[in-house]
Coordinates of C-alpha atoms in Angstrom, one line a residue:
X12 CA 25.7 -7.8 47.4
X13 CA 22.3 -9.2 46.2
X14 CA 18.9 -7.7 47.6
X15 CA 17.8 -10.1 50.1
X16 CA 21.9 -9.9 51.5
X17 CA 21.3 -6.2 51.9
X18 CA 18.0 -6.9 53.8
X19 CA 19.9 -9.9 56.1
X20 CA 22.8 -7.0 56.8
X21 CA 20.3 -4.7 57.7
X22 CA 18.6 -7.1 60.0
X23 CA 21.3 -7.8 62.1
X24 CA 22.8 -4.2 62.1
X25 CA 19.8 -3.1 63.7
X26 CA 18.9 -6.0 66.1
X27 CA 19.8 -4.0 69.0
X28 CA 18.4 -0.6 68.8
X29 CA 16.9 0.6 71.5
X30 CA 13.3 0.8 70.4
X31 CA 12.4 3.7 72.8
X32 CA 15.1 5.8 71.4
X33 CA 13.6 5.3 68.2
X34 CA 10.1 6.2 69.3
X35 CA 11.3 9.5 70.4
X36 CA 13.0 10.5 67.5
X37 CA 9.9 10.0 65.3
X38 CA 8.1 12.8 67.4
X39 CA 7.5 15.6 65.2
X40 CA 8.8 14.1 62.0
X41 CA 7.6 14.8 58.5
X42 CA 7.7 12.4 55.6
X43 CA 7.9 14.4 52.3
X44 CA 7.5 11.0 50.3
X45 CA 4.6 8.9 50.8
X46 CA 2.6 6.7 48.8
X47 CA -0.2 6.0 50.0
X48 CA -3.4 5.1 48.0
X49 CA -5.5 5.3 46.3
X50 CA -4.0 4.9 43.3
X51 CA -3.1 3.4 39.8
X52 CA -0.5 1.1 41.6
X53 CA -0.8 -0.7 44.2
X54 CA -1.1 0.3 47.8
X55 CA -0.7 -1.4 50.8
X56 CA -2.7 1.9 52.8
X57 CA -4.7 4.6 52.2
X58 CA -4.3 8.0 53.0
X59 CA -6.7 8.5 55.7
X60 CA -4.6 5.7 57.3
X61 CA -1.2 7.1 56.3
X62 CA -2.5 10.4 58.5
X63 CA -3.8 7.6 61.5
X64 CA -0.3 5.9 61.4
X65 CA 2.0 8.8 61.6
X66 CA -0.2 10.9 64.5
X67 CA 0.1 7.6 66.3
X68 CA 4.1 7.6 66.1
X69 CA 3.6 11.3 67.3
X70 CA 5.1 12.8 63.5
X71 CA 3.9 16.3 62.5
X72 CA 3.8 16.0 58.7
X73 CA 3.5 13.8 55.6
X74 CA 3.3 14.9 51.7
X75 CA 1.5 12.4 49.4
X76 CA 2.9 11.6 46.0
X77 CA 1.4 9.9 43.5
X78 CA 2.4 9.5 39.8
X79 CA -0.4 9.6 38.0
X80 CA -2.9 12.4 40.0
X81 CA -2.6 15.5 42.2
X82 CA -3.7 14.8 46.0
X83 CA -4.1 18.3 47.3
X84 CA -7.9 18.8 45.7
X85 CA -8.4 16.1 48.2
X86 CA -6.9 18.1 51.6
X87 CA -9.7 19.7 52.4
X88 CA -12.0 16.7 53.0
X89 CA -9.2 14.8 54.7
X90 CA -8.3 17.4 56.8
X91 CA -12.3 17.6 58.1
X92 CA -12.2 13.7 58.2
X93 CA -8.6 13.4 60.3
X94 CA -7.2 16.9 60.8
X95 CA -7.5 16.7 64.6
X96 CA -5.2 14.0 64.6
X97 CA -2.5 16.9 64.5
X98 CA -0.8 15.6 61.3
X99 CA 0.0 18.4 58.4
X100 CA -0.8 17.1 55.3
X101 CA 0.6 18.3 51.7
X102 CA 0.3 17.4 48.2
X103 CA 1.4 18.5 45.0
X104 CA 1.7 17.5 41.1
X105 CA 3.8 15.1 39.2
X106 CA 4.4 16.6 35.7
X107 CA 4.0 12.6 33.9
X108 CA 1.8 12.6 30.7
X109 CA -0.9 11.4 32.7
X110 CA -1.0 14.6 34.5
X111 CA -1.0 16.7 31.3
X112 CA 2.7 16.7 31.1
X113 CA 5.1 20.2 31.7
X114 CA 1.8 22.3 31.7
X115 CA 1.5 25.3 33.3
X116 CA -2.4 25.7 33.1
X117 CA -2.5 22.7 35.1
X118 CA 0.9 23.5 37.7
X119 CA -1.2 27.3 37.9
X120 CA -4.7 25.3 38.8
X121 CA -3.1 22.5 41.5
X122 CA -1.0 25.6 43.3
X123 CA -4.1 27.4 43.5
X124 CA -5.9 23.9 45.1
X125 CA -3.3 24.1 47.9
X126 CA -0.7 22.2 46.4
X127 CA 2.8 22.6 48.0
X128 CA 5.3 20.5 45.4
X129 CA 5.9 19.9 42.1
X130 CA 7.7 17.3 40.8
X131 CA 9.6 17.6 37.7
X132 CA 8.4 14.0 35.2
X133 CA 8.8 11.1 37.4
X134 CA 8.3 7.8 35.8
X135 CA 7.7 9.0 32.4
X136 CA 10.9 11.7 31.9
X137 CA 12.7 10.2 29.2
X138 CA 15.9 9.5 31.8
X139 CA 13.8 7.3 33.8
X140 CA 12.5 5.3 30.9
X141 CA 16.3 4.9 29.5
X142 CA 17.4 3.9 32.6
X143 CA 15.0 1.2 33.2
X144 CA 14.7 -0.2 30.2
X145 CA 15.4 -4.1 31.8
X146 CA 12.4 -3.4 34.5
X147 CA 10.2 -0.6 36.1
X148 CA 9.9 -0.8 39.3
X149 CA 7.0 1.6 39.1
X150 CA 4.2 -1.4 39.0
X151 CA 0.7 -0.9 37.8
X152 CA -2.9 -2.3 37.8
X153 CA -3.6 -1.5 34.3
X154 CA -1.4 -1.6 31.4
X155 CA -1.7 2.7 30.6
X156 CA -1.0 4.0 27.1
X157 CA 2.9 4.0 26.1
X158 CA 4.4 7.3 27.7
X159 CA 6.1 10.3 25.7
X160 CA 9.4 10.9 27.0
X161 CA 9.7 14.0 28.6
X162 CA 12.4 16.1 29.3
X163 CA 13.1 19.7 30.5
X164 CA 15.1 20.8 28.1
X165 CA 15.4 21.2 23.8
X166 CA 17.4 20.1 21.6
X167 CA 20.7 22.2 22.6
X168 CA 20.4 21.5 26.1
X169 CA 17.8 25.0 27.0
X170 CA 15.0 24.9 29.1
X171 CA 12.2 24.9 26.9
X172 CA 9.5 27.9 27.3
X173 CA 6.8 25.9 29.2
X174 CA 9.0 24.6 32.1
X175 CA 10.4 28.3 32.6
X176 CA 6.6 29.3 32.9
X177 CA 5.9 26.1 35.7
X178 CA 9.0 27.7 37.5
X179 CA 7.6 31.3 37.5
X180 CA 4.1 29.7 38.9
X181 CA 6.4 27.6 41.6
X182 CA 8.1 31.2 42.7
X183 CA 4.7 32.9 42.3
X184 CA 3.8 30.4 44.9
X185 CA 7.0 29.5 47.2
X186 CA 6.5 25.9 46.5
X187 CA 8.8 23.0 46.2
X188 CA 10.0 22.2 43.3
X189 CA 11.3 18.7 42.9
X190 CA 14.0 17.3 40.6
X191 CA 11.4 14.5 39.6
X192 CA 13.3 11.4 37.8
X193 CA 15.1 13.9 35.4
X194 CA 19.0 12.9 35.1
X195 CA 21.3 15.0 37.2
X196 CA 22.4 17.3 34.1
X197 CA 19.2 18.3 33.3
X198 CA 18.7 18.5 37.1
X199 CA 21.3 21.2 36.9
X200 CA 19.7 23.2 33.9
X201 CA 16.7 22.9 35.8
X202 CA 17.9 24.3 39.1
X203 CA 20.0 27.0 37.4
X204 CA 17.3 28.2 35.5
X205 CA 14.9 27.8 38.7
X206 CA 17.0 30.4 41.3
X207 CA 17.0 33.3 38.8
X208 CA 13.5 32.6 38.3
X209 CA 13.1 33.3 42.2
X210 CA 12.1 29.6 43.4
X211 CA 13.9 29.7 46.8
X212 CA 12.9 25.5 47.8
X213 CA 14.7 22.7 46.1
X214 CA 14.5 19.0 46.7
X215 CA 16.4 16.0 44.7
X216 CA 14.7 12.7 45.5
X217 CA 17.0 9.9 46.2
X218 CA 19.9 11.3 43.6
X219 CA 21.9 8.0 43.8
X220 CA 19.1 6.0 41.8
X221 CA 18.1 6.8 39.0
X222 CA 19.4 10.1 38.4
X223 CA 23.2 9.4 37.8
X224 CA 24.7 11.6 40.5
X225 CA 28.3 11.3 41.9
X226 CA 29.2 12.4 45.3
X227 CA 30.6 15.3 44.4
X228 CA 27.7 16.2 41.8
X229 CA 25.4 15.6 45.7
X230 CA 27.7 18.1 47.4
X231 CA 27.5 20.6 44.4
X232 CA 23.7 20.5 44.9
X233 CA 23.6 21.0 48.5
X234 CA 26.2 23.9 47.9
X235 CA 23.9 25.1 45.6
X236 CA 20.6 25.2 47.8
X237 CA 19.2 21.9 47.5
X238 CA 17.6 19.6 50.0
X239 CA 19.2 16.4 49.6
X240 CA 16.3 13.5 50.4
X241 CA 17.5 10.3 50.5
X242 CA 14.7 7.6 50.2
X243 CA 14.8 4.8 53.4
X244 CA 13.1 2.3 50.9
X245 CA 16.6 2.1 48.8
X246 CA 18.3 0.9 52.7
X247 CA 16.4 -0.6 54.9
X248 CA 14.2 -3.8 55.2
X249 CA 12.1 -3.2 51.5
X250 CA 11.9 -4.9 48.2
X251 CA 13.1 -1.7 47.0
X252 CA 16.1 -2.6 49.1
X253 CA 18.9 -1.8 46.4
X254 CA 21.7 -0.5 48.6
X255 CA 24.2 -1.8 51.1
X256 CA 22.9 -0.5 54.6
X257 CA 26.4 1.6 55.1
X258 CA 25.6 3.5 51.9
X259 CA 22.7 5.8 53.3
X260 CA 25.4 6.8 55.9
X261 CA 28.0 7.8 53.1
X262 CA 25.3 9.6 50.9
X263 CA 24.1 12.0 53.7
X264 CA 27.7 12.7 54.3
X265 CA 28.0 13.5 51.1
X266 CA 25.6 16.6 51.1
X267 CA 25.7 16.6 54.5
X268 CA 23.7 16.7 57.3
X269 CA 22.4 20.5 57.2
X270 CA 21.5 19.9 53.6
X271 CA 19.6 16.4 53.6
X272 CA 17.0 14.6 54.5
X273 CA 15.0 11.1 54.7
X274 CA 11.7 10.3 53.1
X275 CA 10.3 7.2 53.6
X276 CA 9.3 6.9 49.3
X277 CA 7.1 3.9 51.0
X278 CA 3.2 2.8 50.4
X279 CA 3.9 0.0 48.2
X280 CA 2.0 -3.4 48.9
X281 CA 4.8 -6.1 50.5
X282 CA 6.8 -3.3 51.9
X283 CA 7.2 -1.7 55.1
X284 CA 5.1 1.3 56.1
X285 CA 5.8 4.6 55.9
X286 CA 6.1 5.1 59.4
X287 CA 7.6 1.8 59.9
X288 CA 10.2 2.6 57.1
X289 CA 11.3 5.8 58.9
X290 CA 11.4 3.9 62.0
X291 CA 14.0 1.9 60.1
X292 CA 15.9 4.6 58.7
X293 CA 16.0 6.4 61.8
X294 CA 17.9 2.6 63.2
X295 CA 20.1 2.6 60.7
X296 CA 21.1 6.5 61.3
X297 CA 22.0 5.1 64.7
X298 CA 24.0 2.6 64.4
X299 CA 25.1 4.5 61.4
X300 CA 27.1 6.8 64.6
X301 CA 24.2 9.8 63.6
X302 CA 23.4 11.9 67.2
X303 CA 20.3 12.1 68.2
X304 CA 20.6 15.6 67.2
X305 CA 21.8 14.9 63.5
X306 CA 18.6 12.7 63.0
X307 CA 16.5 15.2 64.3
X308 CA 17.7 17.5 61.4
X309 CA 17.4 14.4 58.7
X310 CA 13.7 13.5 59.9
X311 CA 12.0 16.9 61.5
X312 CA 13.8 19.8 61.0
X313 CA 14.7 20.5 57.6
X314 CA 11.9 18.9 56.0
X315 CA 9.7 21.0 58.3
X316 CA 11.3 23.9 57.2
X317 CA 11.0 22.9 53.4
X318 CA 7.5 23.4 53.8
X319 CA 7.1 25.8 56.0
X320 CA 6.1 23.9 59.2
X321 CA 7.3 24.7 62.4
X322 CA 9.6 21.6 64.0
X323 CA 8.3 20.3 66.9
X324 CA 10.2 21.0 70.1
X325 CA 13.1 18.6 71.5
X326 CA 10.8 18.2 74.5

């Protein structure tokens, strides 16, 4: 099926969810994937009104994400400017070259800033520039200088010394560490190399695209200890839209519901929301035959506990 078929299935799958079912399962959700501005690439809201948004659908938490600059330096002033709005807000580091790359003087200074996540080379890892040679979806304002791939490991497939010395700082700090846009066997060096370095929190971001994982390789990883967070842009009503509707259902199943999650992986200009995304998402988990329970786990619980935030109460 083309795009704009996957959007016209989604449209009509949904047509007849209840609406106030919806708005109570958004209570006390987090979002561990928004981008919101401002940024190198274009945004469609900022994050001042990512935080106004999601305390208005009654959510508890969001983490920003941007490519190409850390957010948390910037928690402080937002939390003075919107923090009463009872939204938790998070940030963390994306090791691309335009971030200093896999350096741990950098990871060492953004944890101590507050950061809660790092994410392993996004769109400049040397897997996602193989894999989308034809066209980046990753769209810019300015043309930046041509990337150095980067990958995790040498030569003969080791992790090299400075990402073992990011994983140390991550376990120093009990932060998240993300798989980033590295493909799933490095993902796996990564990971092994992460646990006996004592970082307890994995995430993979959307393992389906981009990364090159199998079904089984998404149950291995759950098995393992990873959160598996599937991104709502990649199934619901988006220009990001690159999955048959029914697919998000099999790819939770696949880790299963104790071991994933949904981030919206939404900020981008002629999209959806973020909060309207995980409204969608949320839809499609319903008529998807989810419980209200299982979505509960997908959208508050085990994101919360990723990061350490209490879930909100079923009340």
């Amino acid at each position: 099926m083309t795009q704009s078929q996957n959007r016209e299935e989604f449209r009509a799958l949904i047509a007849d969810v209840d609406d106030v079912v919806v708005d109570r399962l958004m209570v006390g959700a987090v979002d561990l994937h928004v981008h919101s501005g401002p940024s190198i690439m274009e945004r469609q809201i900022d994050h001042i009104q990512a935080v106004e948004q999601a305390a208005a659908a009654g959510m508890r938490g969001i983490l920003f994400k941007d490519h190409h600059y850390a957010v948390a330096p910037f928690l402080p002033m937002m939390k003075r400017l919107v923090g009463d709005l009872g939204v938790a807000m998070y940030g963390g580091l994306v090791l691309n070259n335009t971030t200093g790359g896999i350096n741990p003087h950098v990871v060492d200074s953004q944890l101590k800033h507050g950061g809660t996540m790092i994410w392993m080379p996004t769109a400049q890892s040397a897997n996602h520039i193989r894999s989308s040679f034809r066209k980046s979806r990753l769209e810019m304002n300015v043309k930046l200088k041509p990337p150095r791939l980067l990958t995790v490991v040498d030569d003969r497939g080791g992790i090299i010394d400075p990402v073992k010395e990011v994983l140390d700082s991550i376990a120093e700090f009990d932060a998240v560490l993300s798989s980033g846009h590295l493909h799933v066997w490095e993902i796996w060096k990564l990971f092994e190399e992460a646990k006996t370095r004592g970082v307890k929190k994995l995430i993979v971001n959307h393992p389906m695209y981009g990364l090159h994982f199998t079904y089984d390789d998404i149950r291995e990883i759950a098995e393992f200890g990873a959160l598996v967070e599937q991104s709502a842009c990649l199934y619901v009503d988006s220009r990001f839209n690159v999955f048959e509707p029914h697919l998000l259902a099999e790819h939770i199943r696949a880790a299963g519901v104790e071991h994933s999650s949904i981030g919206s992986d939404l900020g981008q200009i002629d999209n959806p929301t973020p909060v309207e995304g995980m409204r969608q998402a949320i839809k499609l988990c319903l008529v998807s035959g989810f419980s209200e329970d299982e979505i509960r786990l997908l959208v508050r619980d085990n994101p919360s506990r990723l990061v350490g935030l209490a879930p909100a109460s079923d009340a």
